[in-house]
PDB file of N, CA and C in Angstrom:
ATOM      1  N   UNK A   1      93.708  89.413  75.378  1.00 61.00           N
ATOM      2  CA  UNK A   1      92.727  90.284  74.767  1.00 61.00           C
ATOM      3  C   UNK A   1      93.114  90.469  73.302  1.00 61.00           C
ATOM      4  N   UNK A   2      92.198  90.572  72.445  1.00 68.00           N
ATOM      5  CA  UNK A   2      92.703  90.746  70.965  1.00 68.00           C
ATOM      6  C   UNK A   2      92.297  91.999  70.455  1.00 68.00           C
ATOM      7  N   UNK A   3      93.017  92.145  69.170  1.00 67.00           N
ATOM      8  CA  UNK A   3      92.822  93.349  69.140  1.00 67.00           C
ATOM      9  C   UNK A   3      91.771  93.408  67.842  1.00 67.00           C
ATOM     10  N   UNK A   4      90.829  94.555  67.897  1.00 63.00           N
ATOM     11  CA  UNK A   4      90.076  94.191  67.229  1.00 63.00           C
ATOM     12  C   UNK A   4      90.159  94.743  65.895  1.00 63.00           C
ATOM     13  N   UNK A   5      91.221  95.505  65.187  1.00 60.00           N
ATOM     14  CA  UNK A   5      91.034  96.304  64.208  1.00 60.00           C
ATOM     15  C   UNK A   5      91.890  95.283  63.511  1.00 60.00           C
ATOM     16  N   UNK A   6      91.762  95.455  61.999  1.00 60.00           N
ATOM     17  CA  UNK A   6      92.012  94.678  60.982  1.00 60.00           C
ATOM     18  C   UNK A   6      93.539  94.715  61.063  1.00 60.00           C
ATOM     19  N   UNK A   7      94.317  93.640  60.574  1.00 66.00           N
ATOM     20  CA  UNK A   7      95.957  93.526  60.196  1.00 66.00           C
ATOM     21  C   UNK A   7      96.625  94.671  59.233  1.00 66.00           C
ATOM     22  N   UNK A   8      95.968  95.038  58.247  1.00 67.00           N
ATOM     23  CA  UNK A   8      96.417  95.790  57.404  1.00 67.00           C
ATOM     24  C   UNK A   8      96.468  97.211  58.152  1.00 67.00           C
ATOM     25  N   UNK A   9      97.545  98.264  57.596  1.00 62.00           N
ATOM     26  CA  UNK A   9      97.369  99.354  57.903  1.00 62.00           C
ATOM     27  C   UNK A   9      97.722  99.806  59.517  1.00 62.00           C
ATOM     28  N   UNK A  10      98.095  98.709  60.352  1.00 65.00           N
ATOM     29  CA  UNK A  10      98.131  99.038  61.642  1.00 65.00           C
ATOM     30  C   UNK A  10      99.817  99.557  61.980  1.00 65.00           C
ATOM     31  N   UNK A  11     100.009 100.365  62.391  1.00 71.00           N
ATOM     32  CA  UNK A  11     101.061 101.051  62.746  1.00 71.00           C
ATOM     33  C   UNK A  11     101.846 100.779  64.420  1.00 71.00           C
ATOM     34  N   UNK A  12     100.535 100.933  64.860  1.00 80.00           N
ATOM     35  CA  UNK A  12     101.083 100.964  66.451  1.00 80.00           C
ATOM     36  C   UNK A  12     100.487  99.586  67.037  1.00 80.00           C
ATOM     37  N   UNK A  13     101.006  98.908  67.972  1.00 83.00           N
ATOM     38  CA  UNK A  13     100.440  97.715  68.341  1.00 83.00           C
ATOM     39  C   UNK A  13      99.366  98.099  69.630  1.00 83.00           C
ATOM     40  N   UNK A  14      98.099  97.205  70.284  1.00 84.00           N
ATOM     41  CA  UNK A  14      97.109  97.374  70.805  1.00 84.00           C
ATOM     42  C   UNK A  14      97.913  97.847  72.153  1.00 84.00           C
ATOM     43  N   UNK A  15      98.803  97.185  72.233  1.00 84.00           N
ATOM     44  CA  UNK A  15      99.537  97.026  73.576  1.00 84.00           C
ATOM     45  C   UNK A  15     100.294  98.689  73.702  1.00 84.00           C
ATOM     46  N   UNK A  16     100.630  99.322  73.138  1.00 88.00           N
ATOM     47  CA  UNK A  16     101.452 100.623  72.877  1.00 88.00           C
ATOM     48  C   UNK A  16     100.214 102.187  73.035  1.00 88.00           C
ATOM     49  N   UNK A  17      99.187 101.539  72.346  1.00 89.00           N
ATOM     50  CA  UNK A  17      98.010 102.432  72.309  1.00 89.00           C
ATOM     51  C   UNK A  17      97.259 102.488  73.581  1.00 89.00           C
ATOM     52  N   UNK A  18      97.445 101.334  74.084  1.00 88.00           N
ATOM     53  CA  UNK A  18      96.011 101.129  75.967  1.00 88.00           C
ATOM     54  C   UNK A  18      97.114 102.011  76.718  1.00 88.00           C
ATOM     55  N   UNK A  19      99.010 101.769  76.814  1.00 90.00           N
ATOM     56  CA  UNK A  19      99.704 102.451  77.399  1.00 90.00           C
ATOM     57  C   UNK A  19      99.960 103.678  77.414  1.00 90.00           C
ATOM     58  N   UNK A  20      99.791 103.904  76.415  1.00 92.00           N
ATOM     59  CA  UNK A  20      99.679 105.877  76.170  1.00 92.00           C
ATOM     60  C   UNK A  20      98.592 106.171  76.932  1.00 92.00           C
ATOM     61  N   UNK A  21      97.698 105.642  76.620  1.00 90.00           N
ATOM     62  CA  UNK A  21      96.701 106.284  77.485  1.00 90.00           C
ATOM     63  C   UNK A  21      96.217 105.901  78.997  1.00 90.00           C
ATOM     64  N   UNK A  22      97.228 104.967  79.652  1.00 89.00           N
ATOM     65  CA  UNK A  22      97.061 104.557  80.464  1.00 89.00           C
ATOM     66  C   UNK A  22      97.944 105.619  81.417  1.00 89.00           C
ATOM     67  N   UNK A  23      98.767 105.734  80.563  1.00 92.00           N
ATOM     68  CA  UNK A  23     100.102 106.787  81.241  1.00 92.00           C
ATOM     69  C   UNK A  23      99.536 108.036  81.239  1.00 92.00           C
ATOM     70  N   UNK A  24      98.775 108.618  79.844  1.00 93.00           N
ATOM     71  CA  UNK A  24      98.057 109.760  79.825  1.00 93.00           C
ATOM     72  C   UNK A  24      97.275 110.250  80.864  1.00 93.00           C
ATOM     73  N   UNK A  25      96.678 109.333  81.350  1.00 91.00           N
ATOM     74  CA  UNK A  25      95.378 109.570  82.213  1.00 91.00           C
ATOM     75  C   UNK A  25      96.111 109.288  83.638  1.00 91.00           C
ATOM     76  N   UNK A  26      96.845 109.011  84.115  1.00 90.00           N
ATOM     77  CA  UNK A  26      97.889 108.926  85.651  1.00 90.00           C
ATOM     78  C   UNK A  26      98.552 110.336  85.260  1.00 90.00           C
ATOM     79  N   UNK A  27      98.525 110.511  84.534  1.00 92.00           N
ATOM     80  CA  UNK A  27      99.568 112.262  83.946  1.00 92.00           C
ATOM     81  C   UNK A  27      98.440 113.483  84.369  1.00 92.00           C
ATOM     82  N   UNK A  28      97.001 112.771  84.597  1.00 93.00           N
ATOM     83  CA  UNK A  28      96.072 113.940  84.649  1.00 93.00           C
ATOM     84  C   UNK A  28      95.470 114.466  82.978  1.00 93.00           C
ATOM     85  N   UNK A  29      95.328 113.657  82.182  1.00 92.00           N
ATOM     86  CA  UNK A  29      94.928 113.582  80.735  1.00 92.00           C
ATOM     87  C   UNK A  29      92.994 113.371  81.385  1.00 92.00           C
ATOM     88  N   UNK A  30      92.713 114.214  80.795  1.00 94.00           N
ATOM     89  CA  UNK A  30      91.005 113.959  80.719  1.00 94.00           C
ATOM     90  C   UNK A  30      90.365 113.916  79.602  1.00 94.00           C
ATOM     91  N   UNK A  31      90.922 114.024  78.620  1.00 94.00           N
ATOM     92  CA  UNK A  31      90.310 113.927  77.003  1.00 94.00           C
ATOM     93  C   UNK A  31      91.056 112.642  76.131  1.00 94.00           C
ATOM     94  N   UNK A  32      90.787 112.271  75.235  1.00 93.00           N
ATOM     95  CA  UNK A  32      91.670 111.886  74.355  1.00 93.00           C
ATOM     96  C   UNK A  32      92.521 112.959  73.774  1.00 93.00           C
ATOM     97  N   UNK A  33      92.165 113.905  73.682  1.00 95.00           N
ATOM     98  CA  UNK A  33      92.904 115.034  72.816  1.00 95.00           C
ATOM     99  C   UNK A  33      94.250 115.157  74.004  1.00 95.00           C
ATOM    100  N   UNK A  34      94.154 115.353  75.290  1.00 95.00           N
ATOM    101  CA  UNK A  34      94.832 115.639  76.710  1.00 95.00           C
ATOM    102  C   UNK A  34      95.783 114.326  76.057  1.00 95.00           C
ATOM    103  N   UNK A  35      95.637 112.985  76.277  1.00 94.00           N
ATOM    104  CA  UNK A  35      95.990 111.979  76.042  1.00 94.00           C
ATOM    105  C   UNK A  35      96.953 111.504  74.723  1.00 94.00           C
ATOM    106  N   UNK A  36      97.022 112.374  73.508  1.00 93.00           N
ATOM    107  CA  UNK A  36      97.419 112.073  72.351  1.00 93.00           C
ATOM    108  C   UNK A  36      98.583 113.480  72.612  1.00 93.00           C
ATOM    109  N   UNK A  37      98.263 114.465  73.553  1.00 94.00           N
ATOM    110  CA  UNK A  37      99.264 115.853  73.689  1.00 94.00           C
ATOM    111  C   UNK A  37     100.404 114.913  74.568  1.00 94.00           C
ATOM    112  N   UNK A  38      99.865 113.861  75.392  1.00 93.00           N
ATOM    113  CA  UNK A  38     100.558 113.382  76.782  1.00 93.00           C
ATOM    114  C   UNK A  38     101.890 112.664  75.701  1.00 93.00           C
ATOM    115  N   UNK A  39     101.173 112.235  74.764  1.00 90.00           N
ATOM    116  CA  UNK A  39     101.921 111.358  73.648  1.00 90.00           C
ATOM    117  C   UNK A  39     103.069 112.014  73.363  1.00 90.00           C
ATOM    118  N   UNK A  40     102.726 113.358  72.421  1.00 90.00           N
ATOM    119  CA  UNK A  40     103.621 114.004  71.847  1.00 90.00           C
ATOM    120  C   UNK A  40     104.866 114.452  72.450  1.00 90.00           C
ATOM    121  N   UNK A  41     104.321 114.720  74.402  1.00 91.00           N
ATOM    122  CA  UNK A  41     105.596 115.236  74.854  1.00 91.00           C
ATOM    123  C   UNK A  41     106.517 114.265  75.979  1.00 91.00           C
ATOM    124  N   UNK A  42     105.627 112.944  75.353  1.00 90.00           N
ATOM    125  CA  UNK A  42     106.838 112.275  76.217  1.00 90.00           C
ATOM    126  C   UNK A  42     108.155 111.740  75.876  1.00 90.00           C
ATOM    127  N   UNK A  43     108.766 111.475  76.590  1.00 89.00           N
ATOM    128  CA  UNK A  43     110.345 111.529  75.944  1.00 89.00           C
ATOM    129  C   UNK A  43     110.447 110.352  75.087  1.00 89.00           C
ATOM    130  N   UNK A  44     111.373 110.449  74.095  1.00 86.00           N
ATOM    131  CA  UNK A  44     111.639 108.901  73.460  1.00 86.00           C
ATOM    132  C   UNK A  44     112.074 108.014  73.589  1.00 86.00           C
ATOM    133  N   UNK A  45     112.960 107.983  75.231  1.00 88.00           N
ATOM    134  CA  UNK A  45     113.155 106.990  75.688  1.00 88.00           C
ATOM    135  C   UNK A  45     111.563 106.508  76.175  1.00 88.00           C
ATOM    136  N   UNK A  46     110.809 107.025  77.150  1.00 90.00           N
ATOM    137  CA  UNK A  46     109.313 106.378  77.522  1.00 90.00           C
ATOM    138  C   UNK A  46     109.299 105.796  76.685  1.00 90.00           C
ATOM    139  N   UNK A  47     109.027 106.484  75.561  1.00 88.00           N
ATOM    140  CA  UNK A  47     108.038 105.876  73.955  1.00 88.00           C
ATOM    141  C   UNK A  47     108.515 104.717  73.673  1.00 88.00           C
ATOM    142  N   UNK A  48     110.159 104.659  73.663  1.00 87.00           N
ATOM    143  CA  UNK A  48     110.481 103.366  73.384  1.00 87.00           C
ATOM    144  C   UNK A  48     110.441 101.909  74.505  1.00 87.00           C
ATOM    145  N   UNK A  49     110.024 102.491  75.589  1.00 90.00           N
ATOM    146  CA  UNK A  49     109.335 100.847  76.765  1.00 90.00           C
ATOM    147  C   UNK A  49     108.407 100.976  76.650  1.00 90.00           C
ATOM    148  N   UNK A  50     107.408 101.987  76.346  1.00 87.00           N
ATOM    149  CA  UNK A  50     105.801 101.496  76.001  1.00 87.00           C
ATOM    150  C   UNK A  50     105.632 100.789  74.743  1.00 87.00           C
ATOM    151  N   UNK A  51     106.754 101.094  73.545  1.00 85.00           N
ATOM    152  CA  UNK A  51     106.126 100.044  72.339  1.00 85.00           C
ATOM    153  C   UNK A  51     105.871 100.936  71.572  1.00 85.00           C
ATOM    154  N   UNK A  52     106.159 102.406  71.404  1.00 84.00           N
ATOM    155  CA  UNK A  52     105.999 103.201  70.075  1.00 84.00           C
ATOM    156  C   UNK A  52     107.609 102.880  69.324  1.00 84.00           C
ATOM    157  N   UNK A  53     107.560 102.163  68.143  1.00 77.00           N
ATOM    158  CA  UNK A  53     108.403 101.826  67.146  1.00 77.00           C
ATOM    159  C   UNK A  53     108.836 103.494  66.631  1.00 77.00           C
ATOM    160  N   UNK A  54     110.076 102.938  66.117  1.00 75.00           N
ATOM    161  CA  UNK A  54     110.714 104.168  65.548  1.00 75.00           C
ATOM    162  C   UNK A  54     110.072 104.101  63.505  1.00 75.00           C
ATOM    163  N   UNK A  55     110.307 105.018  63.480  1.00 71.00           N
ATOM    164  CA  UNK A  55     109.802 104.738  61.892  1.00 71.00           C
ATOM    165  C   UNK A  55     111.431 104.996  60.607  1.00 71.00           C
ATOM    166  N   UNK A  56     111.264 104.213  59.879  1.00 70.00           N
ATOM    167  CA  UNK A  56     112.085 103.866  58.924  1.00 70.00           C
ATOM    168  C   UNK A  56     113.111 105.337  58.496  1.00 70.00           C
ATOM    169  N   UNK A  57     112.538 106.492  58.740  1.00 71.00           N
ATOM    170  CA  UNK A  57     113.049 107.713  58.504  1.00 71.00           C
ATOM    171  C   UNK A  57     113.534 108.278  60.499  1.00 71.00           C
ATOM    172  N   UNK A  58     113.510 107.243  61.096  1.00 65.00           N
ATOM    173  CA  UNK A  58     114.057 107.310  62.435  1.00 65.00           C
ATOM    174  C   UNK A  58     113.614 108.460  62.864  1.00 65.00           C
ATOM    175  N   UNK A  59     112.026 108.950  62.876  1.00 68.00           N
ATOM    176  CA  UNK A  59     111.416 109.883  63.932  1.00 68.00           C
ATOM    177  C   UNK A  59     110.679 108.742  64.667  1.00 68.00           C
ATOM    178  N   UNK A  60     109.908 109.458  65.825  1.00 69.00           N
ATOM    179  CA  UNK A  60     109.090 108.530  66.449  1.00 69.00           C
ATOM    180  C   UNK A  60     107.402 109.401  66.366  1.00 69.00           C
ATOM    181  N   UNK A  61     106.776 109.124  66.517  1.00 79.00           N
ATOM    182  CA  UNK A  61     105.291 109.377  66.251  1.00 79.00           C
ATOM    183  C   UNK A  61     104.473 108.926  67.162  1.00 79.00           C
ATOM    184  N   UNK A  62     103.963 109.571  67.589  1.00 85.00           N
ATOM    185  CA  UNK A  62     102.951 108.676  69.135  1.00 85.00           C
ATOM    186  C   UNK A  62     101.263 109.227  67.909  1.00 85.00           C
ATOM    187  N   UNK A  63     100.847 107.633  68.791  1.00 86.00           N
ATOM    188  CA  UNK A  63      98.853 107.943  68.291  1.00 86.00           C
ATOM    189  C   UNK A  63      98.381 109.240  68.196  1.00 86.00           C
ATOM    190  N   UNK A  64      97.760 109.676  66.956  1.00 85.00           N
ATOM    191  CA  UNK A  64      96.811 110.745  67.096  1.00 85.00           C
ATOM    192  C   UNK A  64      95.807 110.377  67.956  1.00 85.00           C
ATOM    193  N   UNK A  65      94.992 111.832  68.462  1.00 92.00           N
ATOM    194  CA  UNK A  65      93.424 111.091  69.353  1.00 92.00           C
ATOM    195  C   UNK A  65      92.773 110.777  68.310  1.00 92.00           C
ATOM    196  N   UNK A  66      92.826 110.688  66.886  1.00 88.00           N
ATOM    197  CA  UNK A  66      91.592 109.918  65.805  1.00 88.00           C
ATOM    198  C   UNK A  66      91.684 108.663  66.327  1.00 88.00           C
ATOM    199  N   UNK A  67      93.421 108.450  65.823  1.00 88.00           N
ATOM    200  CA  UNK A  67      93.826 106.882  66.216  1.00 88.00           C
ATOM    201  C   UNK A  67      93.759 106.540  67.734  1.00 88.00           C
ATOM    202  N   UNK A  68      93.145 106.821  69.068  1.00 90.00           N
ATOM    203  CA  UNK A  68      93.670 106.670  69.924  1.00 90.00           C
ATOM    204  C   UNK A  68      91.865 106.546  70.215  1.00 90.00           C
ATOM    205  N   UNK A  69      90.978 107.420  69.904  1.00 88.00           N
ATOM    206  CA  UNK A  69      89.379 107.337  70.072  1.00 88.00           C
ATOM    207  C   UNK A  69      89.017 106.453  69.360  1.00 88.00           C
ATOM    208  N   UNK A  70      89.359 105.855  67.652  1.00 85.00           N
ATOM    209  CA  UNK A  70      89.080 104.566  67.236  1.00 85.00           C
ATOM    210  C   UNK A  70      89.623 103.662  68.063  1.00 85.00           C
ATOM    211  N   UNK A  71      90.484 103.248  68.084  1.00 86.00           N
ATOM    212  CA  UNK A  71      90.659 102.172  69.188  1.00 86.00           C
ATOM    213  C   UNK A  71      90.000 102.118  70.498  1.00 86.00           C
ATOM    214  N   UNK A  72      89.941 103.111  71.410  1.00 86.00           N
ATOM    215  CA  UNK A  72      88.809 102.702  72.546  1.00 86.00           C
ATOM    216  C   UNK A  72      87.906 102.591  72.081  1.00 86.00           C
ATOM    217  N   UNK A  73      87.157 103.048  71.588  1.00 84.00           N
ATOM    218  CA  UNK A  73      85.523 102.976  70.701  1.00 84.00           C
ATOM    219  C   UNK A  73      85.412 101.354  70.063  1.00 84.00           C
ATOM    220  N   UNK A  74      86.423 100.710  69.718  1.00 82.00           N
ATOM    221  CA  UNK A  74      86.750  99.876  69.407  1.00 82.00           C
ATOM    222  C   UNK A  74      86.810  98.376  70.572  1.00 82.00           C
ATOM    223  N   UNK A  75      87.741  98.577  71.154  1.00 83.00           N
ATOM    224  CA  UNK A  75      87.544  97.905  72.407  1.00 83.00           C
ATOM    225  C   UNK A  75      86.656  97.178  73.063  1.00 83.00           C
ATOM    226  N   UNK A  76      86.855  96.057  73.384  1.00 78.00           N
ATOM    227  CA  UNK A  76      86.047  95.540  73.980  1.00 78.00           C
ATOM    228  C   UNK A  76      86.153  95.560  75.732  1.00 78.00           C
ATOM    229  N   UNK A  77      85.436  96.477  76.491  1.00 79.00           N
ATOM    230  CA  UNK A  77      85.483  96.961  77.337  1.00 79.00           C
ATOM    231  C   UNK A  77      85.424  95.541  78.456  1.00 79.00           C
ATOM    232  N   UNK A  78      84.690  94.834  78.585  1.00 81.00           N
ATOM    233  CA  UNK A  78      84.771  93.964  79.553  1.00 81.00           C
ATOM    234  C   UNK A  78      85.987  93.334  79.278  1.00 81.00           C
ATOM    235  N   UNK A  79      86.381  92.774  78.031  1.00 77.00           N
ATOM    236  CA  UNK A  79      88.015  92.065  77.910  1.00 77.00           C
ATOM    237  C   UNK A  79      88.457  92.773  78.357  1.00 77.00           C
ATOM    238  N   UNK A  80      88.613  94.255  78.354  1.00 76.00           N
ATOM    239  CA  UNK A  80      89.582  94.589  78.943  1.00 76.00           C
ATOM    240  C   UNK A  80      89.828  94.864  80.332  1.00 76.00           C
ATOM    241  N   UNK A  81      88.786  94.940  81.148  1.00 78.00           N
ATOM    242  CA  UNK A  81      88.475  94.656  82.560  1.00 78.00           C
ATOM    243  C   UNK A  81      89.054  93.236  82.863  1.00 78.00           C
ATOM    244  N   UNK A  82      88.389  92.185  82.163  1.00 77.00           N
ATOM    245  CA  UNK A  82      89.327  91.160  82.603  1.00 77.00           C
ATOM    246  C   UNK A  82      90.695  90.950  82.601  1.00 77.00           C
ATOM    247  N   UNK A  83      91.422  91.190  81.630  1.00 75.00           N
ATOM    248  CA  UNK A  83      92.495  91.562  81.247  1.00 75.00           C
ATOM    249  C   UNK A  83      93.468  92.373  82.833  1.00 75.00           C
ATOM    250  N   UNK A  84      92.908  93.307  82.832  1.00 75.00           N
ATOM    251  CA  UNK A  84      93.607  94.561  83.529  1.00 75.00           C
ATOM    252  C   UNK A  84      92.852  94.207  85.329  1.00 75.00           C
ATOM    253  N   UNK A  85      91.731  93.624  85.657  1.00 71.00           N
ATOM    254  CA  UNK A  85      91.274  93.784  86.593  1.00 71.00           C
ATOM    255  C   UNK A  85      91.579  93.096  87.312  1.00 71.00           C
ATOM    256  N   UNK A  86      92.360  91.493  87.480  1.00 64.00           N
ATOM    257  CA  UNK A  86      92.999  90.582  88.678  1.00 64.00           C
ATOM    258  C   UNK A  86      93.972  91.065  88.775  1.00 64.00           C
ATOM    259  N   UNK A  87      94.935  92.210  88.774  1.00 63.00           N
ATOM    260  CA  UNK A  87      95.832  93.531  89.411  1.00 63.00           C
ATOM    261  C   UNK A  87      95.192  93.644  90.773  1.00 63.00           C
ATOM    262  N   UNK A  88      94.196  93.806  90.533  1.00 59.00           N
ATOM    263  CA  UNK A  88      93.650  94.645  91.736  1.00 59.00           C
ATOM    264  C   UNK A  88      92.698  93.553  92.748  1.00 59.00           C
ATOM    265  N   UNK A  89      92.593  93.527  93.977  1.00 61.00           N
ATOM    266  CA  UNK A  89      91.906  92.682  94.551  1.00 61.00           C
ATOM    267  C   UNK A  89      90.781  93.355  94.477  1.00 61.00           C
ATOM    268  N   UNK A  90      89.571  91.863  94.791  1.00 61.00           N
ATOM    269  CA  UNK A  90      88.189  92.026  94.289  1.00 61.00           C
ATOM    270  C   UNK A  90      87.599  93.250  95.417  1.00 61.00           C
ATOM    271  N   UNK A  91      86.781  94.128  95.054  1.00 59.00           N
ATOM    272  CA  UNK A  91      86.182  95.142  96.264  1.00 59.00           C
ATOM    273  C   UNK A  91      87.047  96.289  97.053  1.00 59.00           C
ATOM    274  N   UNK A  92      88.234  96.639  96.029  1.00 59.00           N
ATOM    275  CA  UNK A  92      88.833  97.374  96.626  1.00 59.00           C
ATOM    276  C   UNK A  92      89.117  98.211  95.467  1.00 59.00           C
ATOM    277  N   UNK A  93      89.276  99.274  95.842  1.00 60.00           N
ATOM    278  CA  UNK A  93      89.881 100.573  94.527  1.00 60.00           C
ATOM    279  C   UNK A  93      91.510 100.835  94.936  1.00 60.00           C
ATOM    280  N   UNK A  94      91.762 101.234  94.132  1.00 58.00           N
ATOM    281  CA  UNK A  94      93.611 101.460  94.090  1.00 58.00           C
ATOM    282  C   UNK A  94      93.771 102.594  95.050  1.00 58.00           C
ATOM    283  N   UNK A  95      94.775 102.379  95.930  1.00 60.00           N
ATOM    284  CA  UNK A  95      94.943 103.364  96.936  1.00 60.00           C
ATOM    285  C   UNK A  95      95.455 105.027  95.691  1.00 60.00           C
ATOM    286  N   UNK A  96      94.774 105.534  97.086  1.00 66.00           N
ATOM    287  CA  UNK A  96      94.197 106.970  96.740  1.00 66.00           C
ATOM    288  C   UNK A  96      95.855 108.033  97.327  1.00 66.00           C
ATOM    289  N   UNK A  97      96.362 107.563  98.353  1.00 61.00           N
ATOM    290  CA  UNK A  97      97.683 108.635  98.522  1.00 61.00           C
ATOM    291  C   UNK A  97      98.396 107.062  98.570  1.00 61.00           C
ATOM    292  N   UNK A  98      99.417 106.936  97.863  1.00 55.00           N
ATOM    293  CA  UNK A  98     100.362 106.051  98.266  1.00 55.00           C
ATOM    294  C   UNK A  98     101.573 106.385  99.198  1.00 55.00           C
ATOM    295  N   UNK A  99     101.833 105.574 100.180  1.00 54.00           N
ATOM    296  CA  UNK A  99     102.897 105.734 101.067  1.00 54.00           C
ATOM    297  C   UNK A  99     104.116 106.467 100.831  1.00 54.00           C
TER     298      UNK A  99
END
């Protein structure tokens, strides 16, 4: 899947941004705003296996929801179904209580 926002200016990679909010929303995140808070308080070890880079003054910074609603808005929603959807077998939804 590519990412669709321009080279310049990009901070966080596509791959770091779908995970925040992938994690956000299994956390019980229902907003982007929920989703960019999920950011702020996760630990910096997480941050650092999802792909949030440390910054040159060695804080870490997770997506604002500006940056986190441009990018889905952005998105190309069926790539990313394809992408994310042979996980799952065809006609079935992800179990609901796991064992």
């Amino acid at each position: 899947m590519s990412d669709p926002r321009v080279r310049r200016g990009r901070w966080y990679s596509l791959t770091a941004i779908l995970l925040v909010c992938a994690c956000g929303v299994v956390s019980g995140a229902r907003s982007i705003d929920e989703v960019a808070e999920w950011g702020q308080r996760a630990s910096n070890a997480l941050l650092t296996v999802i792909g949030i880079r440390r910054h040159p003054l060695r804080w870490r910074r997770t997506p604002a929801s500006a940056t986190i609603g441009r990018v889905l808005g952005a998105v190309d929603g069926d790539a990313l179904d394809r992408a994310v959807g042979p996980t799952w077998p065809t006609g079935t939804a992800p179990p609901s209580n796991p064992p």
